[in-house]
PDB file of C-alpha atoms in Angstrom:
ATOM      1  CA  UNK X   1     102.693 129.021 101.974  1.00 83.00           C
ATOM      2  CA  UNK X   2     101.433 128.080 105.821  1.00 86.00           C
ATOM      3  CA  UNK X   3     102.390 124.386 104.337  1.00 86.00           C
ATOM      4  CA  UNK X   4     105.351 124.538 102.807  1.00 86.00           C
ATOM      5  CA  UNK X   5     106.906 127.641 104.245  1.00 86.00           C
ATOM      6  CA  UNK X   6     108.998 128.413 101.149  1.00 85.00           C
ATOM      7  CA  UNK X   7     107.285 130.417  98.079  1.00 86.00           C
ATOM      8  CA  UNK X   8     109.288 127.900  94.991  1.00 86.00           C
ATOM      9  CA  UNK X   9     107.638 124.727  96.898  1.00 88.00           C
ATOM     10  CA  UNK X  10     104.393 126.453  97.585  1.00 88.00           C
ATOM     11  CA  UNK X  11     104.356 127.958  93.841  1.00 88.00           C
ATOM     12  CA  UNK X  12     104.934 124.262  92.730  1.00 89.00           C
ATOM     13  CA  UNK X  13     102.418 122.849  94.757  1.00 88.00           C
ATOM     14  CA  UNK X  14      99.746 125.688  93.216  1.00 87.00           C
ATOM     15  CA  UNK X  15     100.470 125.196  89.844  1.00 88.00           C
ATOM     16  CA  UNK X  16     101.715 128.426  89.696  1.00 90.00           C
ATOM     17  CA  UNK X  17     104.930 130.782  89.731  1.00 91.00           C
ATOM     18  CA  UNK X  18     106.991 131.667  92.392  1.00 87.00           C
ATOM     19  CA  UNK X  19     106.397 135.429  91.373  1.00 89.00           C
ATOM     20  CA  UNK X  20     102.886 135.283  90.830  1.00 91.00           C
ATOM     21  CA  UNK X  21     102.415 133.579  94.267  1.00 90.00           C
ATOM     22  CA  UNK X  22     104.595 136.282  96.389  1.00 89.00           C
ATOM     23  CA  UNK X  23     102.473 138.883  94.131  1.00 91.00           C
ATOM     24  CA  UNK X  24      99.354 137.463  95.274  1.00 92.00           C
ATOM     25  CA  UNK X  25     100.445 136.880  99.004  1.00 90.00           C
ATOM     26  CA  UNK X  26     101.681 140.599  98.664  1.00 91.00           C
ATOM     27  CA  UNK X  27      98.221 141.813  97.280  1.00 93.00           C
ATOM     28  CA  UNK X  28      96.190 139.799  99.877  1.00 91.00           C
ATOM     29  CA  UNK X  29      98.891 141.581 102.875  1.00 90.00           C
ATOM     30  CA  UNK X  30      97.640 145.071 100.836  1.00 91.00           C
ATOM     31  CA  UNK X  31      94.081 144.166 101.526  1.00 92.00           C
ATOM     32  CA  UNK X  32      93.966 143.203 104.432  1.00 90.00           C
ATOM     33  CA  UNK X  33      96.405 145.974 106.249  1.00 92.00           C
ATOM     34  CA  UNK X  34      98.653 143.209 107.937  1.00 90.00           C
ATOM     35  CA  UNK X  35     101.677 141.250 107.602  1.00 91.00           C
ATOM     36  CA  UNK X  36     100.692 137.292 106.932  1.00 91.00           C
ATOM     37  CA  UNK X  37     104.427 136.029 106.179  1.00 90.00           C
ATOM     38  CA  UNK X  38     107.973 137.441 106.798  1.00 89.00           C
ATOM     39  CA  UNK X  39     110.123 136.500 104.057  1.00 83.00           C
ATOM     40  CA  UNK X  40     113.914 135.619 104.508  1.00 77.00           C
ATOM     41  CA  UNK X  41     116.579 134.364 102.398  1.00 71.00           C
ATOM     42  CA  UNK X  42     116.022 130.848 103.227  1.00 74.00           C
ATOM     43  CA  UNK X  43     112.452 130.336 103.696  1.00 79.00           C
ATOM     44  CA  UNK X  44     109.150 132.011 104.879  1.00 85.00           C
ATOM     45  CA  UNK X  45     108.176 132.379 109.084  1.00 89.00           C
ATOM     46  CA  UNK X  46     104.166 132.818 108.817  1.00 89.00           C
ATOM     47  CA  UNK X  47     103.068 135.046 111.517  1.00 91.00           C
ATOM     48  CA  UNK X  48     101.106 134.666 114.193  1.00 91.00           C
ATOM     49  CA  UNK X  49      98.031 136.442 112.279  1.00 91.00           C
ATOM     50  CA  UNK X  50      98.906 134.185 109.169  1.00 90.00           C
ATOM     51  CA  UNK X  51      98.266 131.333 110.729  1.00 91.00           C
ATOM     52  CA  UNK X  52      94.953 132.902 111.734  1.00 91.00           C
ATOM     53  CA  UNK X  53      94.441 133.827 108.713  1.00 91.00           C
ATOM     54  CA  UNK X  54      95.019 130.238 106.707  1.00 91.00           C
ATOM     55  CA  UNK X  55      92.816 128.492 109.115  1.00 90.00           C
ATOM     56  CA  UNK X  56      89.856 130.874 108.264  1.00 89.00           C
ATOM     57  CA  UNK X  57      90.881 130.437 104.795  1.00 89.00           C
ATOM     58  CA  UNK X  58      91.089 126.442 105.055  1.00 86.00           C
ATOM     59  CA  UNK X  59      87.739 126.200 106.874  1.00 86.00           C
ATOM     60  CA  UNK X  60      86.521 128.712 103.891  1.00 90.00           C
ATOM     61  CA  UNK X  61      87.813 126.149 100.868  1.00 87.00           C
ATOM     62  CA  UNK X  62      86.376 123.349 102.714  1.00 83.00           C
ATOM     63  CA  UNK X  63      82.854 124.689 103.241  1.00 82.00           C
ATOM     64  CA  UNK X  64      83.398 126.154  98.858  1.00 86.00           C
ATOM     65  CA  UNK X  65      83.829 122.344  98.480  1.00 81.00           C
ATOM     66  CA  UNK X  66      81.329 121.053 100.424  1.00 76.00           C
ATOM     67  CA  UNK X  67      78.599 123.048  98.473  1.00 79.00           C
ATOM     68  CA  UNK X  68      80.225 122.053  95.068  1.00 76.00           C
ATOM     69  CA  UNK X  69      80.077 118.255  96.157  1.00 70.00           C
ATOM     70  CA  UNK X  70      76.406 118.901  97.394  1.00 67.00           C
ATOM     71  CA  UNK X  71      75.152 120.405  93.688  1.00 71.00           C
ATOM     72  CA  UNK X  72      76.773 118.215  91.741  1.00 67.00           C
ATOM     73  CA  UNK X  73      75.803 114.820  93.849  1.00 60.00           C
ATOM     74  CA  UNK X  74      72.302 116.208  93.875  1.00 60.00           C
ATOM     75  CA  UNK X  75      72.700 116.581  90.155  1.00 61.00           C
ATOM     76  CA  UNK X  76      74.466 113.462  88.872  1.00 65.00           C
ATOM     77  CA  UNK X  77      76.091 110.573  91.295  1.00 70.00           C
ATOM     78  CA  UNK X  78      78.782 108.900  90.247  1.00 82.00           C
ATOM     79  CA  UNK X  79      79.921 111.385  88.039  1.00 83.00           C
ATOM     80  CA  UNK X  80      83.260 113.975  87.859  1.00 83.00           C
ATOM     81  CA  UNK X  81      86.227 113.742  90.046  1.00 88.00           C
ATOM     82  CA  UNK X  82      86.921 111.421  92.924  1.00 92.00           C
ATOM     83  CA  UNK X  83      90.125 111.560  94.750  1.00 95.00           C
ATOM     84  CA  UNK X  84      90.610 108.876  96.780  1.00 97.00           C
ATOM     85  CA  UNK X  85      93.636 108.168  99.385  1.00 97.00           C
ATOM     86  CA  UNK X  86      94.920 104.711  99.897  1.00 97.00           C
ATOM     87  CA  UNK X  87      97.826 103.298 101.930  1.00 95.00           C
ATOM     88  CA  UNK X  88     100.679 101.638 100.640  1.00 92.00           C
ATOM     89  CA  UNK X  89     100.080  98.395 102.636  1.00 92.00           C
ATOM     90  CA  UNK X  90      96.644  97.943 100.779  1.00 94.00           C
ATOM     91  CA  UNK X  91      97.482 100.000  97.181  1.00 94.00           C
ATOM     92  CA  UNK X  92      99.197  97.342  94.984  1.00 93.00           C
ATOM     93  CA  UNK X  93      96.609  94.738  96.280  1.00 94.00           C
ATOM     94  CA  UNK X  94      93.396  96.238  96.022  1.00 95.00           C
ATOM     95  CA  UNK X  95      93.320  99.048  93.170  1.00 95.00           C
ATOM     96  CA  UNK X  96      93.237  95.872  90.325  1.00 95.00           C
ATOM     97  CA  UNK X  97      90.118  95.437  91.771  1.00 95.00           C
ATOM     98  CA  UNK X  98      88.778  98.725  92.595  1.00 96.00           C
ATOM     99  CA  UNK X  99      89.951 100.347  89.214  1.00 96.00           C
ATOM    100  CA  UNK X 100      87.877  97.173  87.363  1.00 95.00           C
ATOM    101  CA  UNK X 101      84.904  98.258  89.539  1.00 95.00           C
ATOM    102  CA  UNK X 102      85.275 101.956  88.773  1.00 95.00           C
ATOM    103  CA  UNK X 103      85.619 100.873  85.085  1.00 94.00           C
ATOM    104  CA  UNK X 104      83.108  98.583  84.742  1.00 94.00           C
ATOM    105  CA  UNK X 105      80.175 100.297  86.491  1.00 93.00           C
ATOM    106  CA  UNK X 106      80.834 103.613  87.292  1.00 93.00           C
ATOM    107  CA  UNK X 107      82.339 105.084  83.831  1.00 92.00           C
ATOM    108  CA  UNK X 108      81.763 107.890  84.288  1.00 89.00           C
ATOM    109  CA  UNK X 109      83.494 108.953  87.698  1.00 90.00           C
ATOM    110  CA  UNK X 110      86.806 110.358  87.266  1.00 91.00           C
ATOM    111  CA  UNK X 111      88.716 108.806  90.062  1.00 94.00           C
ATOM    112  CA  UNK X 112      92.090 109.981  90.642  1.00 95.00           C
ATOM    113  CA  UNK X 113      94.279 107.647  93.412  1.00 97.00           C
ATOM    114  CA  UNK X 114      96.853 109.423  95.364  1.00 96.00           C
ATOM    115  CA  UNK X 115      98.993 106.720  97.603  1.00 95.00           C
ATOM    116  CA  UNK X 116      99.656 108.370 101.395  1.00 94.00           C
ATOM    117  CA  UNK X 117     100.483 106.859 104.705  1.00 92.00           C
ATOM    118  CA  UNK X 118      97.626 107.304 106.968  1.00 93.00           C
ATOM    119  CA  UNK X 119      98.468 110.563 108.756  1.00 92.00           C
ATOM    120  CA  UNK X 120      98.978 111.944 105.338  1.00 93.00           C
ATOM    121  CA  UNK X 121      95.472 110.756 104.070  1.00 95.00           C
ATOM    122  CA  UNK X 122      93.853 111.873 107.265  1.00 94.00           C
ATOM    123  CA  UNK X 123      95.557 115.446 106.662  1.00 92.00           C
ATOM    124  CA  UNK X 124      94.299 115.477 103.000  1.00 93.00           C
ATOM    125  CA  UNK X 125      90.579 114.530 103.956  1.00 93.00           C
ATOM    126  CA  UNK X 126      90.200 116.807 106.459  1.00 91.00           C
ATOM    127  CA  UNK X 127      91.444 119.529 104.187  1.00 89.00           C
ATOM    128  CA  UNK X 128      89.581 118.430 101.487  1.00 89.00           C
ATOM    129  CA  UNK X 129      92.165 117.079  99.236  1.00 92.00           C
ATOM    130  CA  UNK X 130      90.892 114.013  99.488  1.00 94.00           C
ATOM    131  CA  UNK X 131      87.365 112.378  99.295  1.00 93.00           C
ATOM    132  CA  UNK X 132      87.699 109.700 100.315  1.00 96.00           C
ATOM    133  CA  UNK X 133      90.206 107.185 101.701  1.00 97.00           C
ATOM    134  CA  UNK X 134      91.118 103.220 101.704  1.00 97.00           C
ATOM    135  CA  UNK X 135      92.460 102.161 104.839  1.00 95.00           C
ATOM    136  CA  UNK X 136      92.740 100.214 107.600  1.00 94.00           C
ATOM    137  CA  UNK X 137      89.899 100.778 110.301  1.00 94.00           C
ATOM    138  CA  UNK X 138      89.866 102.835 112.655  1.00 90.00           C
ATOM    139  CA  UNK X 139      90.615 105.504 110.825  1.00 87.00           C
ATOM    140  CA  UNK X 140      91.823 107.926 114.123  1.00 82.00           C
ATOM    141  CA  UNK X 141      93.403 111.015 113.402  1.00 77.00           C
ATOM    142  CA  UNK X 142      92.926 114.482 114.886  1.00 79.00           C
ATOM    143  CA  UNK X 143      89.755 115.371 112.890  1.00 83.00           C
ATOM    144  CA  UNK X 144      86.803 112.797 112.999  1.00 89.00           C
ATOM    145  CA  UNK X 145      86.035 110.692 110.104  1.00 93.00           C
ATOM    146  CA  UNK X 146      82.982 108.374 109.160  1.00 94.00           C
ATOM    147  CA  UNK X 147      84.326 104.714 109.235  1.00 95.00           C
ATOM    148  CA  UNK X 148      82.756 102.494 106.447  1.00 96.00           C
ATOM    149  CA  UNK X 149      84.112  99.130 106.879  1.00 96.00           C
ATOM    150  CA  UNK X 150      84.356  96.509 104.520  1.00 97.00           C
ATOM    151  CA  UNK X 151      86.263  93.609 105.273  1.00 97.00           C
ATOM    152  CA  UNK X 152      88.680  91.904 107.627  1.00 96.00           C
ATOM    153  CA  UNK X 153      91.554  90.259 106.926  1.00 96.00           C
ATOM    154  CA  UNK X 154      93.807  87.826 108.638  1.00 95.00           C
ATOM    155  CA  UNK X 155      97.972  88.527 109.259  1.00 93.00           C
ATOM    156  CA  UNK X 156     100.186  85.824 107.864  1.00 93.00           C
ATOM    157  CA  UNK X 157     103.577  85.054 109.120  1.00 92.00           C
ATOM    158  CA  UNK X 158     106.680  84.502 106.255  1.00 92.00           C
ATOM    159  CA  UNK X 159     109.481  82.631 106.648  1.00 92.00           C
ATOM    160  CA  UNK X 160     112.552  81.156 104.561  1.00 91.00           C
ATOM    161  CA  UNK X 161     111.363  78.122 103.529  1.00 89.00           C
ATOM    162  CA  UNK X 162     113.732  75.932 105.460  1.00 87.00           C
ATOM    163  CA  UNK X 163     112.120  77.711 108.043  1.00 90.00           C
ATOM    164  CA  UNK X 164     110.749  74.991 110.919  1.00 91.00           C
ATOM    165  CA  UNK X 165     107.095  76.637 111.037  1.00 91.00           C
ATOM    166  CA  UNK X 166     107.151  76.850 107.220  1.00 89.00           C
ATOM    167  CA  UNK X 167     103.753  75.557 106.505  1.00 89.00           C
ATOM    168  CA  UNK X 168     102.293  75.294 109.443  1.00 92.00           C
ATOM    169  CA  UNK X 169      98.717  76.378 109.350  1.00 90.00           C
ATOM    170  CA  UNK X 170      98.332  76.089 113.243  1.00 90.00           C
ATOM    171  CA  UNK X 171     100.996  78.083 115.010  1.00 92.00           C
ATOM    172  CA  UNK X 172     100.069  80.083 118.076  1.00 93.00           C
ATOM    173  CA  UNK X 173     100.469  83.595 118.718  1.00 91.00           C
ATOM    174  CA  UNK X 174     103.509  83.246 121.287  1.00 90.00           C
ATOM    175  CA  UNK X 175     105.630  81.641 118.344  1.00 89.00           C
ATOM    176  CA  UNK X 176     106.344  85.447 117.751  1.00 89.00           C
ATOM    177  CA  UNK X 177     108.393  85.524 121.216  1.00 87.00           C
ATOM    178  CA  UNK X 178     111.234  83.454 119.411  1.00 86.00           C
ATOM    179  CA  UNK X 179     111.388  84.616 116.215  1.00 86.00           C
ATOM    180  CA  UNK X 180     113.420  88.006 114.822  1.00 87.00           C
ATOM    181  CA  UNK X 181     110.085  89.643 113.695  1.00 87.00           C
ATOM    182  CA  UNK X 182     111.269  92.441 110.872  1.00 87.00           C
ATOM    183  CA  UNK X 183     108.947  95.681 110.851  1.00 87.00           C
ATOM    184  CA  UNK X 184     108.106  98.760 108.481  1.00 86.00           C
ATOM    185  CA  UNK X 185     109.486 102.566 109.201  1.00 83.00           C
ATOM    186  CA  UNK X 186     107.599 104.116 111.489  1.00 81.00           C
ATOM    187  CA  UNK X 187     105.068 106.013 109.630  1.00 77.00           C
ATOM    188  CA  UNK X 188     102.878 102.791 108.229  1.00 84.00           C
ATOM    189  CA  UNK X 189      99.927 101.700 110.312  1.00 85.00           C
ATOM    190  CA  UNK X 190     100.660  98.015 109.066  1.00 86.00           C
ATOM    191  CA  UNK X 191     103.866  98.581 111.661  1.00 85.00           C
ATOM    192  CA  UNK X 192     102.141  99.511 114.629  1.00 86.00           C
ATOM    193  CA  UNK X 193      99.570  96.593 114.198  1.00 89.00           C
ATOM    194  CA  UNK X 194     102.479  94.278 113.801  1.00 88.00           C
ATOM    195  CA  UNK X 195     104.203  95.795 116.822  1.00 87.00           C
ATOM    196  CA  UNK X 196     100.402  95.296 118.508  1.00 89.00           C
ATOM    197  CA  UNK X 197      99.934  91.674 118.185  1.00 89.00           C
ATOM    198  CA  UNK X 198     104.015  91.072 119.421  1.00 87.00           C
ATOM    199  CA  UNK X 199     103.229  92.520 122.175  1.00 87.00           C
ATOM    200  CA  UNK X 200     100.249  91.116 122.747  1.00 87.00           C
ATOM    201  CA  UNK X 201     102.168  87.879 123.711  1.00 86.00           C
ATOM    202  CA  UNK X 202     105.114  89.786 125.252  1.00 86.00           C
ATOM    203  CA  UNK X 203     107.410  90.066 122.149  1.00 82.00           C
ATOM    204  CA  UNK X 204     109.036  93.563 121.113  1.00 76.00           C
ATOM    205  CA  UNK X 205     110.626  93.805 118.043  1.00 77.00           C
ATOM    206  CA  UNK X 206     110.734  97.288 117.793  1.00 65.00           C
ATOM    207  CA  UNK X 207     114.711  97.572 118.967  1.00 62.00           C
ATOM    208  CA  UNK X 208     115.420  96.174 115.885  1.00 68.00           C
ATOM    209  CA  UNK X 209     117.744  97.798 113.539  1.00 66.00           C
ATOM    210  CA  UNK X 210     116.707  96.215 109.719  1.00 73.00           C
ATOM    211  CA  UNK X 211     113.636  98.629 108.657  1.00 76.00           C
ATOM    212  CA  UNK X 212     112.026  98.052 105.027  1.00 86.00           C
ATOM    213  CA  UNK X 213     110.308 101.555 103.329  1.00 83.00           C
ATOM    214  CA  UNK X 214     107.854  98.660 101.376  1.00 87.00           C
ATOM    215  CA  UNK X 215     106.273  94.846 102.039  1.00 89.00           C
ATOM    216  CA  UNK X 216     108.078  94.153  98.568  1.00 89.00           C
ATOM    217  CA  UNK X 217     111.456  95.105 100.426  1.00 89.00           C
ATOM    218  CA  UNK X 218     110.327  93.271 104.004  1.00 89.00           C
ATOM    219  CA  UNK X 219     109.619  90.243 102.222  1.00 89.00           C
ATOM    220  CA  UNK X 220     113.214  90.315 100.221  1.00 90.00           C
ATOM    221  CA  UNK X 221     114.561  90.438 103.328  1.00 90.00           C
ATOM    222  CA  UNK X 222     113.224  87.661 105.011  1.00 90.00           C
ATOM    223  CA  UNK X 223     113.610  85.517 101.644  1.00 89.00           C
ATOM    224  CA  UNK X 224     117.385  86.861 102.229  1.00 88.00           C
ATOM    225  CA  UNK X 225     117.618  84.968 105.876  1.00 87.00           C
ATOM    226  CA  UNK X 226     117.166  87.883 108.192  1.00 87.00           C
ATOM    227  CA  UNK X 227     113.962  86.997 109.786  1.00 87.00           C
ATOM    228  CA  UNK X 228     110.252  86.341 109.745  1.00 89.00           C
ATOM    229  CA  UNK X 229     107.581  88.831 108.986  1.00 90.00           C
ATOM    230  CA  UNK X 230     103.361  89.635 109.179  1.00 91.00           C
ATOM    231  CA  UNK X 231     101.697  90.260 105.855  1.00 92.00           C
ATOM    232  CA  UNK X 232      97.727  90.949 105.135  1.00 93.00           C
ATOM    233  CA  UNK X 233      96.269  87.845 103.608  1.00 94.00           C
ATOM    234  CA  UNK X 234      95.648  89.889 100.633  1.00 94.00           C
ATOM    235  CA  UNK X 235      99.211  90.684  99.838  1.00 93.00           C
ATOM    236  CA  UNK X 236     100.153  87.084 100.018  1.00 91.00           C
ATOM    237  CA  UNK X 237     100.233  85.755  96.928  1.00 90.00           C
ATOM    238  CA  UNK X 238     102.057  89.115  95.244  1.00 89.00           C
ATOM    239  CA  UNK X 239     104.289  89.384  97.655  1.00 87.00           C
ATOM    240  CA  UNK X 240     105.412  85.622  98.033  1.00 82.00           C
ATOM    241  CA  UNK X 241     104.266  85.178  94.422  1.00 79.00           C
ATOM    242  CA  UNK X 242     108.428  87.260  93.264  1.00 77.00           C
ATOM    243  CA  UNK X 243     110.699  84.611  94.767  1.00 76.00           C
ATOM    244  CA  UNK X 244     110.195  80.724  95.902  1.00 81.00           C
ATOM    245  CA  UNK X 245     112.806  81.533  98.825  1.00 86.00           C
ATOM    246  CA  UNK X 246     109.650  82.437 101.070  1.00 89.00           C
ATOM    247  CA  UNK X 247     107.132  80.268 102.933  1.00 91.00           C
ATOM    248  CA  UNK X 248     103.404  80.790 104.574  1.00 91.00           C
ATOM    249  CA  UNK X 249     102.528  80.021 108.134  1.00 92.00           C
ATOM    250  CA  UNK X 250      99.164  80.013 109.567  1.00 94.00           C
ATOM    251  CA  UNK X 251      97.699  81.577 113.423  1.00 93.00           C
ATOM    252  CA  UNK X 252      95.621  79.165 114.638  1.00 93.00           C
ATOM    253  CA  UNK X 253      92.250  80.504 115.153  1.00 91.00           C
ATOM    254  CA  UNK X 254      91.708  83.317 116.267  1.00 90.00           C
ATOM    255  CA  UNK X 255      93.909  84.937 113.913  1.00 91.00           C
ATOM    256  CA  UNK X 256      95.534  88.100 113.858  1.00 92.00           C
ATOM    257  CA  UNK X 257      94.093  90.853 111.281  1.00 94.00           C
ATOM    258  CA  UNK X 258      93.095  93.933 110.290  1.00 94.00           C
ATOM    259  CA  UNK X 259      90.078  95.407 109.379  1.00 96.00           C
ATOM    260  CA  UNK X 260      90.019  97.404 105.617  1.00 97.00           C
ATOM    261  CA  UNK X 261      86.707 100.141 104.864  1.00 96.00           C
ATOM    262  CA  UNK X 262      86.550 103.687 103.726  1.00 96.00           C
ATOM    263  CA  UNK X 263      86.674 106.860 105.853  1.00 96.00           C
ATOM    264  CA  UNK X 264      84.909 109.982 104.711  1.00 95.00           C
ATOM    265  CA  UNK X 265      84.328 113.237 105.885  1.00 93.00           C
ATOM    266  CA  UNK X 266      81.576 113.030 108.329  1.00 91.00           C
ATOM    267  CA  UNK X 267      78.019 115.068 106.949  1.00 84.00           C
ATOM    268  CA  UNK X 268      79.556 114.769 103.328  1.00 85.00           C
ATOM    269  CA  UNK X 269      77.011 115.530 100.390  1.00 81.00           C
ATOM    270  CA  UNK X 270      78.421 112.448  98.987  1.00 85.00           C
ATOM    271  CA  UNK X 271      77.998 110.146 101.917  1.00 89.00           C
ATOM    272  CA  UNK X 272      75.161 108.366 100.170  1.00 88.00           C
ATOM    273  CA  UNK X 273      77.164 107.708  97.153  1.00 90.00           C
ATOM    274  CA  UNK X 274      80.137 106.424  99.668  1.00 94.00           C
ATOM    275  CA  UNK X 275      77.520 103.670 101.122  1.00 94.00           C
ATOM    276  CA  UNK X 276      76.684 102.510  97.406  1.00 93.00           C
ATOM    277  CA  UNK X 277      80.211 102.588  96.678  1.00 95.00           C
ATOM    278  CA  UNK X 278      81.288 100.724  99.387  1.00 96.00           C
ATOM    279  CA  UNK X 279      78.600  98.329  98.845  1.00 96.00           C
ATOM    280  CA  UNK X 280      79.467  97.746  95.426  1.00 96.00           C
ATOM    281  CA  UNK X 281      83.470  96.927  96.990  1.00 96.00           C
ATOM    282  CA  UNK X 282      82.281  94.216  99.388  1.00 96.00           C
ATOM    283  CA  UNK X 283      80.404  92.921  96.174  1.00 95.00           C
ATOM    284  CA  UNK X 284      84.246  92.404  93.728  1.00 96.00           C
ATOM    285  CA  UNK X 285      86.174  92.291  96.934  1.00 95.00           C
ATOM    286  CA  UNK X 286      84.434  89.005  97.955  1.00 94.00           C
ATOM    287  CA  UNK X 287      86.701  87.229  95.644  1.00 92.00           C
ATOM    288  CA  UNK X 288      89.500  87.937  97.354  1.00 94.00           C
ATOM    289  CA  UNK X 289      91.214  86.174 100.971  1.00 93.00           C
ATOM    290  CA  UNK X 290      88.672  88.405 103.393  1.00 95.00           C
ATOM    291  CA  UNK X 291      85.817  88.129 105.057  1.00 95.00           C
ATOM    292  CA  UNK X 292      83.178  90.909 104.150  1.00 96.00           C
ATOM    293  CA  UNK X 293      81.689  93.070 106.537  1.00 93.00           C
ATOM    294  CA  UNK X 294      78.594  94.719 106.275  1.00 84.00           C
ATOM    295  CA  UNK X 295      77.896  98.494 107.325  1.00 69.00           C
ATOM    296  CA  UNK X 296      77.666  97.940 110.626  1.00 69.00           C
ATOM    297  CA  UNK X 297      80.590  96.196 111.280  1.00 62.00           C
ATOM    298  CA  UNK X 298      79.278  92.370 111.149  1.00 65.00           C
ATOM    299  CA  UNK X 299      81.133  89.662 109.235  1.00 61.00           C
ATOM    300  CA  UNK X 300      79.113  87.551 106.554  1.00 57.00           C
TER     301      UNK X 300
END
């Protein structure tokens, strides 16, 4: 209810029914001797108290959680549900690989893969919605997290083909100062690190108009003509792989990138089962354009 502040969404979001959810928020108000919501017509204004109230009752679920996680890792790793967050910028890239891994080694883990942006994922972990996520490092947020990296990856600039960098493998960084450099919506980490390295040479391309929700839309529109834009290594060859109207240019070293690992919730019963998970990642994810990084952050 504190969520969604409307009892149909919040009964959807339960599982449940809308009258068996305001019967139950009715029963707890009973028990308690207080009003926790004030319902109107349109939606539902959670008092002050409520809000009280649903923090104690978050902190509550998390710590029920917490304990459940710490049985049943003591009692069988790799084993029962796994709900792990990814962004969109790393989903249609990476899961191939993960979901073979899962498959192949770790039958029986029930892994269930919810695809957030990162303030969404960061919400859901420190709720405890999540386990654990896939994302690019650091994780930040409000709430901490426990960073686990495992690899880094360099940015690669597309262009039409008739493009004159096309091919280039040796362009530097200030190239970005002439070109019309399209971006994500706001909302996508993969923007802000784009918008990072423009500026790093003076370049803002942030007044720009043309947004894409998707890299699959970004890239369409530079094959259309309307600019130049930064992918991840890894979603190169998908990406560039739909239409032969696109074209690959190079940084010259050092390149720009971003760093990929898992975030957790820090003093998880499952953090040792995160380290041989992400170990086991760096092992299948070797294959791929990165460069591996152990757990503390070193390249190999």
């Amino acid at each position: 209810m504190a969520e969604h502040r409307h009892f149909r969404e919040a009964a959807a979001a339960t599982g449940t029914s809308q009258p068996a959810l305001s019967g139950a928020v009715a029963a707890l108000e009973e028990s308690l001797g207080a009003q926790l919501v004030e319902r109107t017509t349109r939606k539902v204004i959670v008092t002050p108290l409520g809000e009280r109230v649903h923090e104690h009752a978050r902190r509550v679920l998390a710590s029920l959680q917490a304990l459940t996680e710490e049985v049943e890792a003591a009692r069988r790793p790799f084993t029962g549900p796994l709900h792990l967050g990814v962004i969109p910028t790393v989903a249609p890239y990476l899961l191939p690989t993960v979901l073979r891994l899962v498959r192949d080694r770790f039958p029986a883990l029930e892994l269930h893969v919810h695809e957030e942006r990162t303030p969404s994922l960061l919400e859901g972990l420190a709720a405890g919605r999540l386990d654990v996520l896939l994302l690019a490092l650091p994780a930040g947020g409000a709430s901490p997290t426990r960073d686990i990296p495992l690899f880094d990856e360099d940015f690669v600039l597309v262009t039409p083909p008739g493009h004159p960098l096309a091919g280039r493998i040796d362009v530097p960084r200030d190239v970005l100062l002439d070109l019309d450099v399209l971006l994500l919506e706001e909302g996508h980490c993969l923007r802000d690190q784009a918008l990072d390295i423009c500026r790093e040479v003076g370049a803002d391309p942030a007044g720009s108009t043309t947004r894409a929700a998707g890299l699959s839309t970004l890239v369409q529109l530079v094959a259309g003509g309307l600019g130049v834009t930064l992918l991840p290594a890894t979603a190169l060859d998908v990406e560039a792989g739909r239409t032969d109207r696109l074209a690959a240019v190079r940084f010259a070293a050092p390149a720009p990138g971003r760093r990929i690992g898992l975030a957790t919730r820090p003093g998880s019963a499952r953090s040792a089962e995160y380290e041989r998970f992400a170990a086991a990642l760096r092992e299948v994810l070797a294959e791929l354009p990165v460069r591996i990084v152990d757990g503390e952050g070193e390249g190999q």
